Amino acid sequence: MKVIDYNIRMFVELNINHKHMSLCGHIVESLGIDSIESFKIFDFNNKGIPVGKLKALIELQNKLNTI
């Protein structure tokens, strides 16, 4: 699977199956993540992210790391 490099917020919003997916994109941007590569290695734990969104972000991160 080839990952297209585009706006990280849009990438997260398009790839998270979560009812608050747009907020997940905002969270990623507010944490200073600016690329898919930095998203893949970012530690989301202990950042004050609500549990449901945290789970969705980690699921996406795990999918990316298995590519």
PDB file of C-alpha atoms in Angstrom:
ATOM      1  CA  MET A   1       0.000   0.000   0.000  1.00  0.00           C
ATOM      2  CA  LYS A   2       1.452   3.375  -0.989  1.00  0.00           C
ATOM      3  CA  VAL A   3       0.712   6.303   1.307  1.00  0.00           C
ATOM      4  CA  ILE A   4       0.078   9.615  -0.453  1.00  0.00           C
ATOM      5  CA  ASP A   5       1.871  12.495   1.267  1.00  0.00           C
ATOM      6  CA  TYR A   6      -0.639  15.290   1.908  1.00  0.00           C
ATOM      7  CA  ASN A   7      -1.913  17.422   4.768  1.00  0.00           C
ATOM      8  CA  ILE A   8      -1.689  15.334   7.942  1.00  0.00           C
ATOM      9  CA  ARG A   9      -4.985  16.671   9.280  1.00  0.00           C
ATOM     10  CA  MET A  10      -6.801  15.600   6.102  1.00  0.00           C
ATOM     11  CA  PHE A  11      -5.027  12.232   6.171  1.00  0.00           C
ATOM     12  CA  VAL A  12      -6.197  11.550   9.730  1.00  0.00           C
ATOM     13  CA  GLU A  13      -9.747  12.703   9.015  1.00  0.00           C
ATOM     14  CA  LEU A  14     -10.001  10.462   5.949  1.00  0.00           C
ATOM     15  CA  ASN A  15      -8.534   7.392   7.621  1.00  0.00           C
ATOM     16  CA  ILE A  16     -10.125   7.304  11.064  1.00  0.00           C
ATOM     17  CA  ASN A  17     -13.487   5.644  11.329  1.00  0.00           C
ATOM     18  CA  HIS A  18     -14.652   7.607  14.361  1.00  0.00           C
ATOM     19  CA  LYS A  19     -17.639   9.865  14.933  1.00  0.00           C
ATOM     20  CA  HIS A  20     -15.393  12.775  15.946  1.00  0.00           C
ATOM     21  CA  MET A  21     -12.778  12.247  13.238  1.00  0.00           C
ATOM     22  CA  SER A  22     -12.403  15.946  12.418  1.00  0.00           C
ATOM     23  CA  LEU A  23     -11.414  16.591  16.016  1.00  0.00           C
ATOM     24  CA  CYS A  24      -8.773  13.865  15.699  1.00  0.00           C
ATOM     25  CA  GLY A  25      -7.234  15.781  12.800  1.00  0.00           C
ATOM     26  CA  HIS A  26      -7.210  18.946  14.891  1.00  0.00           C
ATOM     27  CA  ILE A  27      -5.605  17.098  17.806  1.00  0.00           C
ATOM     28  CA  VAL A  28      -2.841  15.788  15.565  1.00  0.00           C
ATOM     29  CA  GLU A  29      -2.104  19.270  14.232  1.00  0.00           C
ATOM     30  CA  SER A  30      -2.168  20.831  17.703  1.00  0.00           C
ATOM     31  CA  LEU A  31       0.424  18.299  18.893  1.00  0.00           C
ATOM     32  CA  GLY A  32       2.806  19.575  16.220  1.00  0.00           C
ATOM     33  CA  ILE A  33       2.655  16.488  14.020  1.00  0.00           C
ATOM     34  CA  ASP A  34       3.264  17.676  10.476  1.00  0.00           C
ATOM     35  CA  SER A  35       3.864  14.530   8.428  1.00  0.00           C
ATOM     36  CA  ILE A  36       2.838  10.911   8.137  1.00  0.00           C
ATOM     37  CA  GLU A  37       6.327   9.828   9.181  1.00  0.00           C
ATOM     38  CA  SER A  38       6.173  11.845  12.407  1.00  0.00           C
ATOM     39  CA  PHE A  39       2.626  10.532  13.026  1.00  0.00           C
ATOM     40  CA  LYS A  40       3.919   6.950  12.751  1.00  0.00           C
ATOM     41  CA  ILE A  41       6.428   7.401  15.596  1.00  0.00           C
ATOM     42  CA  PHE A  42       4.567   9.859  17.853  1.00  0.00           C
ATOM     43  CA  ASP A  43       3.801   8.750  21.433  1.00  0.00           C
ATOM     44  CA  PHE A  44       0.146   9.687  22.030  1.00  0.00           C
ATOM     45  CA  ASN A  45       0.093   8.477  25.648  1.00  0.00           C
ATOM     46  CA  ASN A  46      -0.166  11.004  28.489  1.00  0.00           C
ATOM     47  CA  LYS A  47      -1.125  13.894  26.181  1.00  0.00           C
ATOM     48  CA  GLY A  48      -4.612  14.428  27.639  1.00  0.00           C
ATOM     49  CA  ILE A  49      -6.420  13.021  24.589  1.00  0.00           C
ATOM     50  CA  PRO A  50      -9.923  11.639  25.313  1.00  0.00           C
ATOM     51  CA  VAL A  51      -9.917   7.829  25.400  1.00  0.00           C
ATOM     52  CA  GLY A  52     -12.078   7.245  22.295  1.00  0.00           C
ATOM     53  CA  LYS A  53      -9.988   9.568  20.137  1.00  0.00           C
ATOM     54  CA  LEU A  54      -6.763   8.192  21.597  1.00  0.00           C
ATOM     55  CA  LYS A  55      -7.805   4.660  20.678  1.00  0.00           C
ATOM     56  CA  ALA A  56      -8.681   5.743  17.123  1.00  0.00           C
ATOM     57  CA  LEU A  57      -5.352   7.549  16.660  1.00  0.00           C
ATOM     58  CA  ILE A  58      -3.359   4.581  17.961  1.00  0.00           C
ATOM     59  CA  GLU A  59      -5.295   2.185  15.704  1.00  0.00           C
ATOM     60  CA  LEU A  60      -4.412   4.316  12.672  1.00  0.00           C
ATOM     61  CA  GLN A  61      -0.798   4.542  13.817  1.00  0.00           C
ATOM     62  CA  ASN A  62      -0.625   0.752  14.154  1.00  0.00           C
ATOM     63  CA  LYS A  63      -2.070   0.283  10.650  1.00  0.00           C
ATOM     64  CA  LEU A  64       0.524   2.646   9.199  1.00  0.00           C
ATOM     65  CA  ASN A  65       3.353   0.873  10.978  1.00  0.00           C
ATOM     66  CA  THR A  66       2.366  -2.475   9.469  1.00  0.00           C
ATOM     67  CA  ILE A  67       2.698  -1.174   5.903  1.00  0.00           C
TER      68      ILE A  67
END
